[in-house]
Amino acid sequence: MRWAPEGRPWVAGAAAVLAVAAAWAFARPHPLAFGAAAVAAVALGAFLFFFRDPERPGARGPAWCLAPADGRVVDVSRVEEPRYLGSPAHRVAIFLSVLDVHVNRYPVSGVVEYRTYERGRFGFAWRGDAGERNERASVGIASPGGRVLVRQIAGTVARRIVTYARLGERVEQGERMGIIRFGSRVEVFLPSAAVVTVRRGDRVRAGQTVLAEWRPLD
């Protein structure tokens, strides 16, 4: 199993506390020592679970937009997207619980044309206005099917968004895009010509589930 590098400080810290507590319990057996070791062991297991980064093989192609995140679809709607697409768009919003894999992946292949980070609140990520009020990072990709905007949104627990994309960089569908700690939301904005293939309530997997389809431009 691979783990996201952003989890190393958390895993190392929990492992160090566990080592100290275990040494304390071995040298001088005491309920507090055993309790500290148990808490540290649980924390270590939780961090290893949260920062897991499994490989996601699957079909790839310019006619598809894949899910950028694991989680549940909480919104599929038509909206205006003025910042990158500059037109009406389909918005697909995915909510990630603390139990989901939080490594995000590029939904399409193309060139990064837009990147921004906006400070904001840390409200509930499942709310419909979270994409405009909460702290967020947005990446716009020029793909064969049209422009696609991916927005990583922090929630009440998530306090850090990591995005690997650089302006002008060529990215590939299914590659790792970044990570959000710990619960969060990811939104995808698609051209009007796209045909959305998921519905509210569907479970999706990053790099594997097809969110939408369109005919590639010639």
PDB file of C-alpha atoms in Angstrom:
ATOM      1  CA  MET A   1       0.000   0.000   0.000  1.00  0.00           C
ATOM      2  CA  ARG A   2       1.205   3.488  -0.860  1.00  0.00           C
ATOM      3  CA  TRP A   3       0.626   6.442   1.494  1.00  0.00           C
ATOM      4  CA  ALA A   4       0.394  10.125   0.583  1.00  0.00           C
ATOM      5  CA  PRO A   5       3.607  12.003   1.519  1.00  0.00           C
ATOM      6  CA  GLU A   6       1.533  14.691   3.269  1.00  0.00           C
ATOM      7  CA  GLY A   7       0.742  12.113   5.939  1.00  0.00           C
ATOM      8  CA  ARG A   8       4.346  11.441   6.922  1.00  0.00           C
ATOM      9  CA  PRO A   9       4.533  14.019   9.772  1.00  0.00           C
ATOM     10  CA  TRP A  10       1.284  12.701  11.268  1.00  0.00           C
ATOM     11  CA  VAL A  11       2.328   9.057  10.980  1.00  0.00           C
ATOM     12  CA  ALA A  12       5.820   9.766  12.314  1.00  0.00           C
ATOM     13  CA  GLY A  13       4.459  11.731  15.258  1.00  0.00           C
ATOM     14  CA  ALA A  14       1.989   9.011  16.229  1.00  0.00           C
ATOM     15  CA  ALA A  15       4.682   6.334  15.817  1.00  0.00           C
ATOM     16  CA  ALA A  16       7.072   8.293  18.059  1.00  0.00           C
ATOM     17  CA  VAL A  17       4.453   8.714  20.779  1.00  0.00           C
ATOM     18  CA  LEU A  18       3.624   5.014  20.532  1.00  0.00           C
ATOM     19  CA  ALA A  19       7.299   4.079  20.890  1.00  0.00           C
ATOM     20  CA  VAL A  20       7.728   6.272  23.974  1.00  0.00           C
ATOM     21  CA  ALA A  21       4.500   5.022  25.567  1.00  0.00           C
ATOM     22  CA  ALA A  22       5.394   1.389  24.844  1.00  0.00           C
ATOM     23  CA  ALA A  23       8.852   1.880  26.388  1.00  0.00           C
ATOM     24  CA  TRP A  24       7.258   3.501  29.440  1.00  0.00           C
ATOM     25  CA  ALA A  25       4.763   0.639  29.798  1.00  0.00           C
ATOM     26  CA  PHE A  26       7.546  -1.947  29.462  1.00  0.00           C
ATOM     27  CA  ALA A  27       9.874  -0.230  31.947  1.00  0.00           C
ATOM     28  CA  ARG A  28       7.264   0.711  34.534  1.00  0.00           C
ATOM     29  CA  PRO A  29       3.917  -0.996  33.949  1.00  0.00           C
ATOM     30  CA  HIS A  30       1.160   1.452  34.794  1.00  0.00           C
ATOM     31  CA  PRO A  31      -2.434   1.981  33.577  1.00  0.00           C
ATOM     32  CA  LEU A  32      -1.528   5.443  32.263  1.00  0.00           C
ATOM     33  CA  ALA A  33       1.319   4.008  30.208  1.00  0.00           C
ATOM     34  CA  PHE A  34      -0.878   1.316  28.716  1.00  0.00           C
ATOM     35  CA  GLY A  35      -3.593   3.890  28.032  1.00  0.00           C
ATOM     36  CA  ALA A  36      -1.172   6.241  26.295  1.00  0.00           C
ATOM     37  CA  ALA A  37       0.164   3.378  24.180  1.00  0.00           C
ATOM     38  CA  ALA A  38      -3.361   2.336  23.219  1.00  0.00           C
ATOM     39  CA  VAL A  39      -4.335   5.884  22.213  1.00  0.00           C
ATOM     40  CA  ALA A  40      -1.136   6.299  20.188  1.00  0.00           C
ATOM     41  CA  ALA A  41      -1.713   2.956  18.456  1.00  0.00           C
ATOM     42  CA  VAL A  42      -5.252   3.967  17.509  1.00  0.00           C
ATOM     43  CA  ALA A  43      -4.011   7.335  16.224  1.00  0.00           C
ATOM     44  CA  LEU A  44      -1.285   5.664  14.179  1.00  0.00           C
ATOM     45  CA  GLY A  45      -3.795   3.282  12.639  1.00  0.00           C
ATOM     46  CA  ALA A  46      -6.179   6.137  11.883  1.00  0.00           C
ATOM     47  CA  PHE A  47      -3.482   8.207  10.145  1.00  0.00           C
ATOM     48  CA  LEU A  48      -2.294   5.225   8.107  1.00  0.00           C
ATOM     49  CA  PHE A  49      -5.895   4.595   7.081  1.00  0.00           C
ATOM     50  CA  PHE A  50      -6.654   8.215   6.221  1.00  0.00           C
ATOM     51  CA  PHE A  51      -3.507   8.871   4.179  1.00  0.00           C
ATOM     52  CA  ARG A  52      -3.713   5.647   2.178  1.00  0.00           C
ATOM     53  CA  ASP A  53      -3.148   6.167  -1.527  1.00  0.00           C
ATOM     54  CA  PRO A  54      -4.147   3.054  -3.480  1.00  0.00           C
ATOM     55  CA  GLU A  55      -3.397   2.657  -7.163  1.00  0.00           C
ATOM     56  CA  ARG A  56      -6.422   3.271  -9.354  1.00  0.00           C
ATOM     57  CA  PRO A  57      -6.080   1.432 -12.668  1.00  0.00           C
ATOM     58  CA  GLY A  58      -8.945   1.754 -15.084  1.00  0.00           C
ATOM     59  CA  ALA A  59     -10.117   2.860 -18.495  1.00  0.00           C
ATOM     60  CA  ARG A  60      -8.858   6.236 -19.698  1.00  0.00           C
ATOM     61  CA  GLY A  61      -9.883   8.299 -22.689  1.00  0.00           C
ATOM     62  CA  PRO A  62     -10.595  11.825 -24.006  1.00  0.00           C
ATOM     63  CA  ALA A  63     -14.328  11.101 -24.281  1.00  0.00           C
ATOM     64  CA  TRP A  64     -14.653  10.729 -20.495  1.00  0.00           C
ATOM     65  CA  CYS A  65     -14.359  12.905 -17.437  1.00  0.00           C
ATOM     66  CA  LEU A  66     -13.469  10.743 -14.450  1.00  0.00           C
ATOM     67  CA  ALA A  67     -14.191  11.410 -10.798  1.00  0.00           C
ATOM     68  CA  PRO A  68     -11.398  13.444  -9.159  1.00  0.00           C
ATOM     69  CA  ALA A  69     -12.258  12.192  -5.679  1.00  0.00           C
ATOM     70  CA  ASP A  70     -13.739   9.319  -3.721  1.00  0.00           C
ATOM     71  CA  GLY A  71     -17.032  10.018  -1.998  1.00  0.00           C
ATOM     72  CA  ARG A  72     -20.727  10.602  -2.515  1.00  0.00           C
ATOM     73  CA  VAL A  73     -22.249  12.872  -5.156  1.00  0.00           C
ATOM     74  CA  VAL A  74     -24.198  15.546  -3.259  1.00  0.00           C
ATOM     75  CA  ASP A  75     -25.120  17.831  -6.145  1.00  0.00           C
ATOM     76  CA  VAL A  76     -25.570  17.724  -9.925  1.00  0.00           C
ATOM     77  CA  SER A  77     -26.785  21.026 -11.316  1.00  0.00           C
ATOM     78  CA  ARG A  78     -26.489  23.658 -14.016  1.00  0.00           C
ATOM     79  CA  VAL A  79     -24.663  26.814 -12.925  1.00  0.00           C
ATOM     80  CA  GLU A  80     -22.757  29.776 -14.296  1.00  0.00           C
ATOM     81  CA  GLU A  81     -19.000  29.387 -14.082  1.00  0.00           C
ATOM     82  CA  PRO A  82     -17.494  32.819 -14.862  1.00  0.00           C
ATOM     83  CA  ARG A  83     -13.921  32.375 -13.652  1.00  0.00           C
ATOM     84  CA  TYR A  84     -12.532  29.814 -16.079  1.00  0.00           C
ATOM     85  CA  LEU A  85     -15.185  28.315 -18.341  1.00  0.00           C
ATOM     86  CA  GLY A  86     -16.887  31.702 -18.702  1.00  0.00           C
ATOM     87  CA  SER A  87     -20.212  30.062 -19.562  1.00  0.00           C
ATOM     88  CA  PRO A  88     -23.048  27.925 -18.220  1.00  0.00           C
ATOM     89  CA  ALA A  89     -21.721  24.625 -16.926  1.00  0.00           C
ATOM     90  CA  HIS A  90     -22.604  21.346 -15.273  1.00  0.00           C
ATOM     91  CA  ARG A  91     -21.465  21.177 -11.661  1.00  0.00           C
ATOM     92  CA  VAL A  92     -20.890  17.810  -9.998  1.00  0.00           C
ATOM     93  CA  ALA A  93     -20.097  18.039  -6.265  1.00  0.00           C
ATOM     94  CA  ILE A  94     -18.566  15.149  -4.303  1.00  0.00           C
ATOM     95  CA  PHE A  95     -18.481  15.016  -0.502  1.00  0.00           C
ATOM     96  CA  LEU A  96     -15.611  13.110   1.135  1.00  0.00           C
ATOM     97  CA  SER A  97     -16.040  11.731   4.650  1.00  0.00           C
ATOM     98  CA  VAL A  98     -13.063  10.978   6.885  1.00  0.00           C
ATOM     99  CA  LEU A  99     -13.395   7.329   5.810  1.00  0.00           C
ATOM    100  CA  ASP A 100     -12.803   8.055   2.116  1.00  0.00           C
ATOM    101  CA  VAL A 101      -9.463   8.140   0.310  1.00  0.00           C
ATOM    102  CA  HIS A 102      -8.552  11.842   0.215  1.00  0.00           C
ATOM    103  CA  VAL A 103      -5.986  11.797  -2.593  1.00  0.00           C
ATOM    104  CA  ASN A 104      -7.485  13.644  -5.568  1.00  0.00           C
ATOM    105  CA  ARG A 105      -6.829  12.815  -9.238  1.00  0.00           C
ATOM    106  CA  TYR A 106      -7.063  14.699 -12.504  1.00  0.00           C
ATOM    107  CA  PRO A 107     -10.387  13.950 -14.192  1.00  0.00           C
ATOM    108  CA  VAL A 108      -9.093  14.681 -17.703  1.00  0.00           C
ATOM    109  CA  SER A 109      -5.823  15.011 -19.585  1.00  0.00           C
ATOM    110  CA  GLY A 110      -4.751  18.431 -20.778  1.00  0.00           C
ATOM    111  CA  VAL A 111      -2.848  21.595 -19.961  1.00  0.00           C
ATOM    112  CA  VAL A 112      -3.287  23.535 -16.713  1.00  0.00           C
ATOM    113  CA  GLU A 113      -4.415  27.029 -17.742  1.00  0.00           C
ATOM    114  CA  TYR A 114      -5.825  28.324 -14.461  1.00  0.00           C
ATOM    115  CA  ARG A 115      -4.869  27.934 -10.820  1.00  0.00           C
ATOM    116  CA  THR A 116      -5.963  29.884  -7.782  1.00  0.00           C
ATOM    117  CA  TYR A 117      -6.183  29.546  -3.990  1.00  0.00           C
ATOM    118  CA  GLU A 118      -8.837  31.477  -2.090  1.00  0.00           C
ATOM    119  CA  ARG A 119      -9.055  31.936   1.656  1.00  0.00           C
ATOM    120  CA  GLY A 120     -12.417  31.402   3.260  1.00  0.00           C
ATOM    121  CA  ARG A 121     -14.400  29.774   6.012  1.00  0.00           C
ATOM    122  CA  PHE A 122     -14.256  26.196   7.254  1.00  0.00           C
ATOM    123  CA  GLY A 123     -17.981  25.522   7.203  1.00  0.00           C
ATOM    124  CA  PHE A 124     -19.783  22.271   6.496  1.00  0.00           C
ATOM    125  CA  ALA A 125     -18.522  20.900   3.174  1.00  0.00           C
ATOM    126  CA  TRP A 126     -21.863  19.305   2.297  1.00  0.00           C
ATOM    127  CA  ARG A 127     -23.593  22.704   2.048  1.00  0.00           C
ATOM    128  CA  GLY A 128     -24.360  23.971  -1.435  1.00  0.00           C
ATOM    129  CA  ASP A 129     -22.563  27.291  -0.898  1.00  0.00           C
ATOM    130  CA  ALA A 130     -19.341  25.685   0.395  1.00  0.00           C
ATOM    131  CA  GLY A 131     -17.665  26.183  -2.987  1.00  0.00           C
ATOM    132  CA  GLU A 132     -18.013  29.958  -2.690  1.00  0.00           C
ATOM    133  CA  ARG A 133     -17.581  30.475   1.063  1.00  0.00           C
ATOM    134  CA  ASN A 134     -15.062  27.886   2.246  1.00  0.00           C
ATOM    135  CA  GLU A 135     -11.312  27.867   1.721  1.00  0.00           C
ATOM    136  CA  ARG A 136     -10.662  26.407  -1.720  1.00  0.00           C
ATOM    137  CA  ALA A 137      -8.190  25.742  -4.518  1.00  0.00           C
ATOM    138  CA  SER A 138      -9.226  25.666  -8.185  1.00  0.00           C
ATOM    139  CA  VAL A 139      -7.466  24.172 -11.209  1.00  0.00           C
ATOM    140  CA  GLY A 140      -8.603  24.758 -14.785  1.00  0.00           C
ATOM    141  CA  ILE A 141      -7.587  22.234 -17.441  1.00  0.00           C
ATOM    142  CA  ALA A 142      -7.864  22.641 -21.219  1.00  0.00           C
ATOM    143  CA  SER A 143      -8.830  19.132 -22.358  1.00  0.00           C
ATOM    144  CA  PRO A 144      -9.757  17.678 -25.773  1.00  0.00           C
ATOM    145  CA  GLY A 145     -13.431  17.849 -24.807  1.00  0.00           C
ATOM    146  CA  GLY A 146     -13.305  21.405 -23.524  1.00  0.00           C
ATOM    147  CA  ARG A 147     -12.351  23.316 -20.409  1.00  0.00           C
ATOM    148  CA  VAL A 148     -12.783  21.569 -17.057  1.00  0.00           C
ATOM    149  CA  LEU A 149     -12.485  23.223 -13.646  1.00  0.00           C
ATOM    150  CA  VAL A 150     -11.746  21.184 -10.511  1.00  0.00           C
ATOM    151  CA  ARG A 151     -12.250  22.832  -7.126  1.00  0.00           C
ATOM    152  CA  GLN A 152     -10.896  21.381  -3.872  1.00  0.00           C
ATOM    153  CA  ILE A 153     -12.862  22.699  -0.886  1.00  0.00           C
ATOM    154  CA  ALA A 154     -11.974  22.554   2.801  1.00  0.00           C
ATOM    155  CA  GLY A 155     -14.600  21.572   5.372  1.00  0.00           C
ATOM    156  CA  THR A 156     -15.047  21.910   9.122  1.00  0.00           C
ATOM    157  CA  VAL A 157     -12.293  19.352   9.817  1.00  0.00           C
ATOM    158  CA  ALA A 158     -10.162  19.874   6.703  1.00  0.00           C
ATOM    159  CA  ARG A 159      -7.633  22.646   7.309  1.00  0.00           C
ATOM    160  CA  ARG A 160      -5.150  22.131   4.510  1.00  0.00           C
ATOM    161  CA  ILE A 161      -5.505  21.776   0.760  1.00  0.00           C
ATOM    162  CA  VAL A 162      -2.557  20.551  -1.299  1.00  0.00           C
ATOM    163  CA  THR A 163      -2.554  20.961  -5.092  1.00  0.00           C
ATOM    164  CA  TYR A 164       0.303  19.703  -7.247  1.00  0.00           C
ATOM    165  CA  ALA A 165      -0.730  21.428 -10.496  1.00  0.00           C
ATOM    166  CA  ARG A 166       1.470  24.138 -12.033  1.00  0.00           C
ATOM    167  CA  LEU A 167       0.422  26.611 -14.705  1.00  0.00           C
ATOM    168  CA  GLY A 168       1.355  25.425 -18.183  1.00  0.00           C
ATOM    169  CA  GLU A 169       1.929  21.867 -17.012  1.00  0.00           C
ATOM    170  CA  ARG A 170       0.633  18.922 -19.012  1.00  0.00           C
ATOM    171  CA  VAL A 171      -1.368  16.588 -16.754  1.00  0.00           C
ATOM    172  CA  GLU A 172      -2.733  13.130 -17.404  1.00  0.00           C
ATOM    173  CA  GLN A 173      -6.125  11.724 -16.541  1.00  0.00           C
ATOM    174  CA  GLY A 174      -6.012   9.637 -13.366  1.00  0.00           C
ATOM    175  CA  GLU A 175      -2.715  11.097 -12.118  1.00  0.00           C
ATOM    176  CA  ARG A 176      -2.541  12.363  -8.551  1.00  0.00           C
ATOM    177  CA  MET A 177      -3.632  15.990  -8.304  1.00  0.00           C
ATOM    178  CA  GLY A 178      -3.380  16.656  -4.564  1.00  0.00           C
ATOM    179  CA  ILE A 179      -4.994  15.924  -1.210  1.00  0.00           C
ATOM    180  CA  ILE A 180      -7.300  17.571   1.327  1.00  0.00           C
ATOM    181  CA  ARG A 181      -7.038  16.933   5.079  1.00  0.00           C
ATOM    182  CA  PHE A 182      -9.412  15.635   6.557  1.00  0.00           C
ATOM    183  CA  GLY A 183     -13.132  15.803   5.520  1.00  0.00           C
ATOM    184  CA  SER A 184     -13.843  17.857   2.412  1.00  0.00           C
ATOM    185  CA  ARG A 185     -15.610  18.435  -0.904  1.00  0.00           C
ATOM    186  CA  VAL A 186     -14.517  18.456  -4.542  1.00  0.00           C
ATOM    187  CA  GLU A 187     -16.492  20.089  -7.347  1.00  0.00           C
ATOM    188  CA  VAL A 188     -16.090  19.606 -11.095  1.00  0.00           C
ATOM    189  CA  PHE A 189     -17.384  22.138 -13.607  1.00  0.00           C
ATOM    190  CA  LEU A 190     -17.957  20.770 -17.115  1.00  0.00           C
ATOM    191  CA  PRO A 191     -18.913  22.325 -20.473  1.00  0.00           C
ATOM    192  CA  SER A 192     -22.614  22.359 -21.338  1.00  0.00           C
ATOM    193  CA  ALA A 193     -21.933  19.863 -24.128  1.00  0.00           C
ATOM    194  CA  ALA A 194     -20.927  17.204 -21.603  1.00  0.00           C
ATOM    195  CA  VAL A 195     -23.399  14.473 -20.693  1.00  0.00           C
ATOM    196  CA  VAL A 196     -23.322  13.857 -16.942  1.00  0.00           C
ATOM    197  CA  THR A 197     -23.565  10.141 -16.132  1.00  0.00           C
ATOM    198  CA  VAL A 198     -23.917  10.245 -12.330  1.00  0.00           C
ATOM    199  CA  ARG A 199     -26.752  11.294 -10.067  1.00  0.00           C
ATOM    200  CA  ARG A 200     -27.045  12.700  -6.592  1.00  0.00           C
ATOM    201  CA  GLY A 201     -26.435   9.954  -4.036  1.00  0.00           C
ATOM    202  CA  ASP A 202     -24.077   7.912  -6.232  1.00  0.00           C
ATOM    203  CA  ARG A 203     -20.777   6.689  -4.777  1.00  0.00           C
ATOM    204  CA  VAL A 204     -17.755   7.458  -6.955  1.00  0.00           C
ATOM    205  CA  ARG A 205     -14.067   6.505  -6.970  1.00  0.00           C
ATOM    206  CA  ALA A 206     -11.258   8.820  -8.046  1.00  0.00           C
ATOM    207  CA  GLY A 207      -9.682   7.843 -11.344  1.00  0.00           C
ATOM    208  CA  GLN A 208     -12.248   5.119 -12.067  1.00  0.00           C
ATOM    209  CA  THR A 209     -15.852   6.340 -12.049  1.00  0.00           C
ATOM    210  CA  VAL A 210     -16.991   8.162 -15.205  1.00  0.00           C
ATOM    211  CA  LEU A 211     -18.694  11.431 -14.233  1.00  0.00           C
ATOM    212  CA  ALA A 212     -19.488  12.630 -17.739  1.00  0.00           C
ATOM    213  CA  GLU A 213     -18.947  11.900 -21.402  1.00  0.00           C
ATOM    214  CA  TRP A 214     -18.528  14.047 -24.486  1.00  0.00           C
ATOM    215  CA  ARG A 215     -17.301  13.762 -28.013  1.00  0.00           C
ATOM    216  CA  PRO A 216     -13.702  15.026 -28.247  1.00  0.00           C
ATOM    217  CA  LEU A 217     -13.179  18.115 -30.360  1.00  0.00           C
ATOM    218  CA  ASP A 218     -11.408  17.579 -33.697  1.00  0.00           C
TER     219      ASP A 218
END
